[in-house]
PDB file of C-alpha atoms in Angstrom:
ATOM      1  CA  ASP A   1     -19.406  11.166  -4.507  1.00 68.00           C
ATOM      2  CA  GLN A   2     -17.476   9.638  -1.630  1.00 82.00           C
ATOM      3  CA  GLN A   3     -18.848  10.499   1.789  1.00 92.00           C
ATOM      4  CA  VAL A   4     -15.975   8.838   3.634  1.00 94.00           C
ATOM      5  CA  LYS A   5     -12.479   9.424   2.314  1.00 94.00           C
ATOM      6  CA  GLN A   6      -9.181   7.867   3.209  1.00 95.00           C
ATOM      7  CA  ASN A   7      -6.768   9.828   1.080  1.00 92.00           C
ATOM      8  CA  SER A   8      -3.668   7.820   1.872  1.00 94.00           C
ATOM      9  CA  PRO A   9      -3.769   4.425   0.174  1.00 93.00           C
ATOM     10  CA  SER A  10      -0.705   3.271   2.083  1.00 96.00           C
ATOM     11  CA  LEU A  11       1.430   4.081   5.103  1.00 97.00           C
ATOM     12  CA  SER A  12       4.757   2.646   6.219  1.00 97.00           C
ATOM     13  CA  VAL A  13       5.914   2.922   9.834  1.00 97.00           C
ATOM     14  CA  GLN A  14       8.814   1.556  11.863  1.00 97.00           C
ATOM     15  CA  GLU A  15       8.029  -0.883  14.651  1.00 97.00           C
ATOM     16  CA  GLY A  16       7.614   0.876  17.981  1.00 97.00           C
ATOM     17  CA  ARG A  17       6.671   4.221  16.432  1.00 97.00           C
ATOM     18  CA  ILE A  18       3.231   5.765  16.137  1.00 98.00           C
ATOM     19  CA  SER A  19       0.934   5.020  13.187  1.00 98.00           C
ATOM     20  CA  ILE A  20      -1.599   7.694  12.327  1.00 98.00           C
ATOM     21  CA  LEU A  21      -4.372   6.805   9.922  1.00 98.00           C
ATOM     22  CA  ASN A  22      -6.619   9.586   8.702  1.00 98.00           C
ATOM     23  CA  CYS A  23     -10.199   9.754   7.517  1.00 97.00           C
ATOM     24  CA  ASP A  24     -12.337  12.652   6.290  1.00 97.00           C
ATOM     25  CA  TYR A  25     -16.089  12.750   5.820  1.00 97.00           C
ATOM     26  CA  THR A  26     -18.571  15.067   4.196  1.00 95.00           C
ATOM     27  CA  ASN A  27     -21.937  14.083   5.695  1.00 92.00           C
ATOM     28  CA  SER A  28     -22.957  16.106   8.747  1.00 91.00           C
ATOM     29  CA  MET A  29     -25.576  13.485   9.608  1.00 92.00           C
ATOM     30  CA  PHE A  30     -22.999  10.866  10.545  1.00 94.00           C
ATOM     31  CA  ASP A  31     -23.291  10.161  14.268  1.00 92.00           C
ATOM     32  CA  TYR A  32     -21.005   7.181  14.739  1.00 93.00           C
ATOM     33  CA  PHE A  33     -17.612   6.267  13.353  1.00 96.00           C
ATOM     34  CA  LEU A  34     -15.762   2.986  13.331  1.00 95.00           C
ATOM     35  CA  TRP A  35     -12.376   1.596  12.383  1.00 97.00           C
ATOM     36  CA  TYR A  36     -11.951  -1.886  10.991  1.00 96.00           C
ATOM     37  CA  LYS A  37      -8.800  -3.874  10.333  1.00 96.00           C
ATOM     38  CA  LYS A  38      -8.612  -6.309   7.440  1.00 93.00           C
ATOM     39  CA  TYR A  39      -6.080  -8.951   6.523  1.00 92.00           C
ATOM     40  CA  PRO A  40      -5.982 -10.311   2.935  1.00 87.00           C
ATOM     41  CA  ALA A  41      -8.696 -12.843   2.108  1.00 83.00           C
ATOM     42  CA  GLU A  42     -10.400 -12.322   5.476  1.00 89.00           C
ATOM     43  CA  GLY A  43     -13.385 -10.325   6.641  1.00 92.00           C
ATOM     44  CA  PRO A  44     -12.787  -7.008   8.433  1.00 94.00           C
ATOM     45  CA  THR A  45     -12.591  -7.101  12.195  1.00 94.00           C
ATOM     46  CA  PHE A  46     -13.920  -4.313  14.362  1.00 94.00           C
ATOM     47  CA  LEU A  47     -11.221  -2.296  16.119  1.00 96.00           C
ATOM     48  CA  ILE A  48     -12.584   0.774  17.815  1.00 96.00           C
ATOM     49  CA  SER A  49     -15.406   3.275  17.443  1.00 95.00           C
ATOM     50  CA  ILE A  50     -16.462   6.727  18.561  1.00 96.00           C
ATOM     51  CA  SER A  51     -19.746   8.510  18.919  1.00 94.00           C
ATOM     52  CA  SER A  52     -20.136  11.990  17.488  1.00 94.00           C
ATOM     53  CA  ILE A  53     -20.709  13.342  20.995  1.00 94.00           C
ATOM     54  CA  LYS A  54     -17.139  12.488  21.926  1.00 96.00           C
ATOM     55  CA  ASP A  55     -13.788  13.636  20.634  1.00 96.00           C
ATOM     56  CA  LYS A  56     -11.605  10.786  21.818  1.00 97.00           C
ATOM     57  CA  ASN A  57     -11.866   7.097  22.569  1.00 97.00           C
ATOM     58  CA  GLU A  58      -9.013   4.929  23.728  1.00 97.00           C
ATOM     59  CA  ASP A  59      -8.597   1.160  23.858  1.00 96.00           C
ATOM     60  CA  GLY A  60      -5.140  -0.120  24.675  1.00 97.00           C
ATOM     61  CA  ARG A  61      -2.732   0.824  21.905  1.00 97.00           C
ATOM     62  CA  PHE A  62      -5.553   2.258  19.775  1.00 98.00           C
ATOM     63  CA  THR A  63      -6.980   5.748  20.084  1.00 98.00           C
ATOM     64  CA  VAL A  64      -9.496   7.390  17.799  1.00 98.00           C
ATOM     65  CA  PHE A  65      -9.808  11.160  17.650  1.00 98.00           C
ATOM     66  CA  LEU A  66     -12.780  12.996  16.184  1.00 98.00           C
ATOM     67  CA  ASN A  67     -12.727  16.623  15.034  1.00 97.00           C
ATOM     68  CA  LYS A  68     -16.315  17.383  14.068  1.00 95.00           C
ATOM     69  CA  SER A  69     -15.672  20.931  12.918  1.00 95.00           C
ATOM     70  CA  ALA A  70     -13.083  19.654  10.456  1.00 96.00           C
ATOM     71  CA  LYS A  71     -15.093  16.500   9.676  1.00 97.00           C
ATOM     72  CA  HIS A  72     -11.963  14.522  10.334  1.00 97.00           C
ATOM     73  CA  LEU A  73     -11.070  11.502  12.398  1.00 97.00           C
ATOM     74  CA  SER A  74      -7.854   9.667  12.956  1.00 98.00           C
ATOM     75  CA  LEU A  75      -6.702   6.372  14.380  1.00 98.00           C
ATOM     76  CA  HIS A  76      -3.482   6.334  16.381  1.00 98.00           C
ATOM     77  CA  ILE A  77      -1.667   3.090  17.036  1.00 98.00           C
ATOM     78  CA  VAL A  78       1.164   3.286  19.512  1.00 97.00           C
ATOM     79  CA  PRO A  79       3.493   1.500  19.694  1.00 97.00           C
ATOM     80  CA  SER A  80       3.056  -0.019  16.246  1.00 98.00           C
ATOM     81  CA  GLN A  81       3.791  -3.711  15.886  1.00 97.00           C
ATOM     82  CA  PRO A  82       4.457  -5.835  12.770  1.00 96.00           C
ATOM     83  CA  GLY A  83       1.178  -7.669  13.421  1.00 96.00           C
ATOM     84  CA  ASP A  84      -0.644  -4.378  12.893  1.00 97.00           C
ATOM     85  CA  SER A  85       0.205  -4.567   9.198  1.00 97.00           C
ATOM     86  CA  ALA A  86      -3.157  -4.723   7.445  1.00 97.00           C
ATOM     87  CA  VAL A  87      -5.657  -2.573   5.585  1.00 95.00           C
ATOM     88  CA  TYR A  88      -7.568  -0.205   7.855  1.00 97.00           C
ATOM     89  CA  PHE A  89     -11.043   0.960   6.917  1.00 96.00           C
ATOM     90  CA  CYS A  90     -12.815   3.963   8.312  1.00 96.00           C
ATOM     91  CA  ALA A  91     -16.616   3.682   8.404  1.00 95.00           C
ATOM     92  CA  ALA A  92     -19.473   5.971   9.366  1.00 95.00           C
ATOM     93  CA  LYS A  93     -23.136   5.579  10.204  1.00 92.00           C
ATOM     94  CA  GLU A  94     -25.805   8.156   9.473  1.00 88.00           C
ATOM     95  CA  VAL A  95     -28.273   9.016  12.207  1.00 85.00           C
ATOM     96  CA  GLY A  96     -31.562   7.197  11.670  1.00 80.00           C
ATOM     97  CA  SER A  97     -30.142   4.674   9.219  1.00 79.00           C
ATOM     98  CA  GLN A  98     -30.707   0.931   9.576  1.00 73.00           C
ATOM     99  CA  GLY A  99     -27.231   0.511  10.926  1.00 73.00           C
ATOM    100  CA  ASN A 100     -25.828   0.826   7.397  1.00 83.00           C
ATOM    101  CA  LEU A 101     -22.147   1.688   7.355  1.00 89.00           C
ATOM    102  CA  ILE A 102     -20.397   3.736   4.697  1.00 91.00           C
ATOM    103  CA  PHE A 103     -16.782   2.749   4.257  1.00 92.00           C
ATOM    104  CA  GLY A 104     -13.708   4.522   2.999  1.00 93.00           C
ATOM    105  CA  LYS A 105     -11.396   2.835   0.496  1.00 92.00           C
ATOM    106  CA  GLY A 106      -8.920   1.826   3.152  1.00 94.00           C
ATOM    107  CA  THR A 107      -5.288   2.522   4.010  1.00 96.00           C
ATOM    108  CA  LYS A 108      -2.709  -0.234   3.865  1.00 96.00           C
ATOM    109  CA  LEU A 109      -0.431  -0.023   6.892  1.00 98.00           C
ATOM    110  CA  SER A 110       2.965  -1.702   6.813  1.00 98.00           C
ATOM    111  CA  VAL A 111       4.882  -1.868  10.082  1.00 97.00           C
ATOM    112  CA  LYS A 112       8.517  -2.724   9.491  1.00 96.00           C
ATOM    113  CA  PRO A 113      10.586  -4.550  12.137  1.00 92.00           C
TER     114      PRO A 113
ATOM    115  CA  SER B   1     -20.944 -16.527  21.374  1.00 81.00           C
ATOM    116  CA  GLN B   2     -21.989 -15.448  17.929  1.00 83.00           C
ATOM    117  CA  THR B   3     -20.373 -16.677  14.747  1.00 90.00           C
ATOM    118  CA  ILE B   4     -20.956 -15.910  11.106  1.00 95.00           C
ATOM    119  CA  HIS B   5     -20.255 -18.296   8.264  1.00 95.00           C
ATOM    120  CA  GLN B   6     -19.969 -17.801   4.546  1.00 96.00           C
ATOM    121  CA  TRP B   7     -19.583 -20.314   1.761  1.00 94.00           C
ATOM    122  CA  PRO B   8     -18.058 -21.038  -0.500  1.00 95.00           C
ATOM    123  CA  ALA B   9     -14.745 -19.412   0.367  1.00 94.00           C
ATOM    124  CA  THR B  10     -13.741 -19.097  -3.268  1.00 95.00           C
ATOM    125  CA  LEU B  11     -15.648 -19.467  -6.504  1.00 96.00           C
ATOM    126  CA  VAL B  12     -14.739 -19.258 -10.176  1.00 97.00           C
ATOM    127  CA  GLN B  13     -17.705 -18.945 -12.507  1.00 96.00           C
ATOM    128  CA  PRO B  14     -18.112 -18.277 -16.230  1.00 97.00           C
ATOM    129  CA  VAL B  15     -19.908 -15.201 -17.491  1.00 97.00           C
ATOM    130  CA  GLY B  16     -23.633 -15.819 -17.787  1.00 96.00           C
ATOM    131  CA  SER B  17     -23.767 -18.521 -15.121  1.00 97.00           C
ATOM    132  CA  PRO B  18     -25.942 -18.251 -11.990  1.00 97.00           C
ATOM    133  CA  LEU B  19     -24.656 -17.451  -8.516  1.00 96.00           C
ATOM    134  CA  SER B  20     -25.670 -18.343  -5.005  1.00 97.00           C
ATOM    135  CA  LEU B  21     -23.636 -17.279  -1.966  1.00 97.00           C
ATOM    136  CA  GLU B  22     -24.794 -18.187   1.490  1.00 97.00           C
ATOM    137  CA  CYS B  23     -24.329 -16.541   4.853  1.00 97.00           C
ATOM    138  CA  THR B  24     -25.524 -17.848   8.203  1.00 97.00           C
ATOM    139  CA  VAL B  25     -25.250 -16.439  11.696  1.00 96.00           C
ATOM    140  CA  GLU B  26     -25.245 -18.484  14.883  1.00 94.00           C
ATOM    141  CA  GLY B  27     -25.794 -17.503  18.475  1.00 92.00           C
ATOM    142  CA  THR B  28     -28.210 -14.627  17.983  1.00 90.00           C
ATOM    143  CA  SER B  29     -31.756 -14.067  16.803  1.00 90.00           C
ATOM    144  CA  ASN B  30     -33.333 -11.512  14.496  1.00 91.00           C
ATOM    145  CA  PRO B  31     -30.056  -9.873  13.508  1.00 93.00           C
ATOM    146  CA  ASN B  32     -29.694  -7.199  10.870  1.00 93.00           C
ATOM    147  CA  LEU B  33     -27.810  -8.733   7.954  1.00 95.00           C
ATOM    148  CA  TYR B  34     -25.725  -7.070   5.266  1.00 95.00           C
ATOM    149  CA  TRP B  35     -24.014  -7.966   1.988  1.00 95.00           C
ATOM    150  CA  TYR B  36     -20.971  -5.947   0.940  1.00 94.00           C
ATOM    151  CA  ARG B  37     -18.651  -6.205  -2.031  1.00 93.00           C
ATOM    152  CA  GLN B  38     -15.015  -5.194  -2.142  1.00 89.00           C
ATOM    153  CA  ALA B  39     -13.876  -4.794  -5.741  1.00 80.00           C
ATOM    154  CA  ALA B  40     -10.173  -4.631  -6.588  1.00 74.00           C
ATOM    155  CA  GLY B  41      -8.627  -1.402  -5.252  1.00 71.00           C
ATOM    156  CA  ARG B  42     -11.873  -0.187  -3.793  1.00 76.00           C
ATOM    157  CA  GLY B  43     -13.533   0.039  -0.419  1.00 82.00           C
ATOM    158  CA  LEU B  44     -16.483  -1.890   0.884  1.00 89.00           C
ATOM    159  CA  GLN B  45     -19.708  -1.174  -0.942  1.00 89.00           C
ATOM    160  CA  LEU B  46     -23.013  -2.035   0.725  1.00 90.00           C
ATOM    161  CA  LEU B  47     -25.187  -4.063  -1.650  1.00 93.00           C
ATOM    162  CA  PHE B  48     -28.170  -5.228   0.424  1.00 94.00           C
ATOM    163  CA  TYR B  49     -29.385  -5.226   3.978  1.00 92.00           C
ATOM    164  CA  SER B  50     -32.172  -6.987   5.809  1.00 94.00           C
ATOM    165  CA  VAL B  51     -33.836  -6.206   9.136  1.00 91.00           C
ATOM    166  CA  GLY B  52     -35.988  -9.367   9.161  1.00 92.00           C
ATOM    167  CA  ILE B  53     -37.152 -12.456   7.304  1.00 94.00           C
ATOM    168  CA  GLY B  54     -38.246 -11.586   3.789  1.00 91.00           C
ATOM    169  CA  GLN B  55     -37.242  -7.937   4.202  1.00 93.00           C
ATOM    170  CA  ILE B  56     -34.577  -6.859   1.733  1.00 93.00           C
ATOM    171  CA  SER B  57     -33.352  -3.380   0.913  1.00 91.00           C
ATOM    172  CA  SER B  58     -31.076  -2.706  -2.022  1.00 88.00           C
ATOM    173  CA  GLU B  59     -28.516   0.041  -1.886  1.00 82.00           C
ATOM    174  CA  VAL B  60     -27.321   0.013  -5.475  1.00 78.00           C
ATOM    175  CA  PRO B  61     -28.945  -1.143  -8.708  1.00 69.00           C
ATOM    176  CA  GLN B  62     -27.131  -4.139 -10.078  1.00 78.00           C
ATOM    177  CA  ASN B  63     -27.136  -7.608 -11.463  1.00 88.00           C
ATOM    178  CA  LEU B  64     -27.540  -9.204  -8.045  1.00 94.00           C
ATOM    179  CA  SER B  65     -30.400  -9.992  -5.696  1.00 95.00           C
ATOM    180  CA  ALA B  66     -30.669 -11.058  -2.073  1.00 96.00           C
ATOM    181  CA  SER B  67     -33.078 -13.151  -0.053  1.00 96.00           C
ATOM    182  CA  ARG B  68     -33.572 -13.991   3.596  1.00 97.00           C
ATOM    183  CA  PRO B  69     -35.547 -17.225   3.790  1.00 95.00           C
ATOM    184  CA  GLN B  70     -34.778 -17.803   7.470  1.00 95.00           C
ATOM    185  CA  ASP B  71     -33.964 -15.557  10.413  1.00 95.00           C
ATOM    186  CA  ARG B  72     -30.256 -16.211  10.358  1.00 95.00           C
ATOM    187  CA  GLN B  73     -29.714 -16.981   6.685  1.00 97.00           C
ATOM    188  CA  PHE B  74     -28.897 -14.438   4.008  1.00 97.00           C
ATOM    189  CA  ILE B  75     -28.375 -15.398   0.369  1.00 97.00           C
ATOM    190  CA  LEU B  76     -26.850 -13.419  -2.469  1.00 97.00           C
ATOM    191  CA  SER B  77     -27.840 -14.503  -5.970  1.00 96.00           C
ATOM    192  CA  SER B  78     -27.541 -13.725  -9.613  1.00 95.00           C
ATOM    193  CA  LYS B  79     -29.255 -15.270 -12.630  1.00 95.00           C
ATOM    194  CA  LYS B  80     -26.446 -14.333 -15.029  1.00 95.00           C
ATOM    195  CA  LEU B  81     -23.034 -13.235 -13.844  1.00 95.00           C
ATOM    196  CA  LEU B  82     -21.122 -10.396 -15.465  1.00 94.00           C
ATOM    197  CA  LEU B  83     -17.362  -9.878 -15.497  1.00 94.00           C
ATOM    198  CA  SER B  84     -17.884  -6.830 -13.297  1.00 91.00           C
ATOM    199  CA  ASP B  85     -19.403  -9.029 -10.580  1.00 93.00           C
ATOM    200  CA  SER B  86     -15.935 -10.285  -9.661  1.00 93.00           C
ATOM    201  CA  GLY B  87     -14.884  -9.275  -6.180  1.00 93.00           C
ATOM    202  CA  PHE B  88     -14.734 -10.184  -2.532  1.00 94.00           C
ATOM    203  CA  TYR B  89     -18.201 -10.579  -1.038  1.00 96.00           C
ATOM    204  CA  LEU B  90     -18.680 -10.046   2.650  1.00 96.00           C
ATOM    205  CA  CYS B  91     -21.642 -10.761   4.851  1.00 97.00           C
ATOM    206  CA  ALA B  92     -22.057  -8.895   8.135  1.00 96.00           C
ATOM    207  CA  TRP B  93     -24.481  -8.824  11.040  1.00 94.00           C
ATOM    208  CA  THR B  94     -25.448  -6.572  13.872  1.00 91.00           C
ATOM    209  CA  ARG B  95     -27.922  -7.141  16.688  1.00 84.00           C
ATOM    210  CA  ASP B  96     -30.319  -4.476  15.517  1.00 72.00           C
ATOM    211  CA  SER B  97     -30.404  -1.031  13.974  1.00 68.00           C
ATOM    212  CA  ASN B  98     -29.464   0.554  17.300  1.00 70.00           C
ATOM    213  CA  ASN B  99     -26.180  -1.310  17.400  1.00 70.00           C
ATOM    214  CA  ASN B 100     -23.421   0.283  15.435  1.00 78.00           C
ATOM    215  CA  GLU B 101     -20.704  -2.347  15.317  1.00 87.00           C
ATOM    216  CA  GLN B 102     -21.076  -4.813  12.473  1.00 91.00           C
ATOM    217  CA  PHE B 103     -19.332  -8.158  12.553  1.00 93.00           C
ATOM    218  CA  PHE B 104     -18.121  -9.638   9.310  1.00 95.00           C
ATOM    219  CA  GLY B 105     -17.854 -13.135   7.956  1.00 95.00           C
ATOM    220  CA  PRO B 106     -14.714 -14.525   6.312  1.00 94.00           C
ATOM    221  CA  GLY B 107     -15.851 -13.553   2.811  1.00 94.00           C
ATOM    222  CA  THR B 108     -16.169 -15.232  -0.581  1.00 96.00           C
ATOM    223  CA  ARG B 109     -13.726 -14.509  -3.387  1.00 94.00           C
ATOM    224  CA  LEU B 110     -15.687 -14.596  -6.666  1.00 95.00           C
ATOM    225  CA  THR B 111     -13.901 -14.586 -10.006  1.00 95.00           C
ATOM    226  CA  VAL B 112     -16.018 -14.339 -13.125  1.00 95.00           C
ATOM    227  CA  LEU B 113     -14.217 -15.412 -16.299  1.00 95.00           C
TER     228      LEU B 113
END
């Protein structure tokens, strides 16, 4: 049973527009959420994170929103750039765990010029 | 600064052969270390994690094993590979269990024929 779900396997966006990547979770014990970006044949790179005590975190063009009541988080990228094209993974950490992250299956973002 | 290395970058092995993948971290001490696998069309699955030398925890039962002979070295092994062991293997580290962001290595692409 998947605890972290990314229901959209792919997303296509025009350059300059907003990209919205969604993630849902089922475990109420998650206390920290992260987004990673991954290019083919490379390891994921950390993008942005949010603690469960917050509902928004912003870093440049990237903003993560957390809706705890809906068990939903989203990553907004604005404006989107062709270099943002990659697979984006949502991950969550359970309170008290040894830092273990549970990942979604990823969403492939394509930003078209 | 900290860096994480994995080798080999790619590997093609016959079914039934042994496996040894190595991961080393530089620039930090006593990190938490993790092995993940990304199978085709799937997310990142945590296989093993280690909070110290000789301390290994397994997340899923499988054909693989892990060892941590030195503080900054993490090894993934198998005595006899299966076809289902094919995938992209990623090593990650974090400073300790209180740190949430994990940093990934470049990965090893394993193909079992």
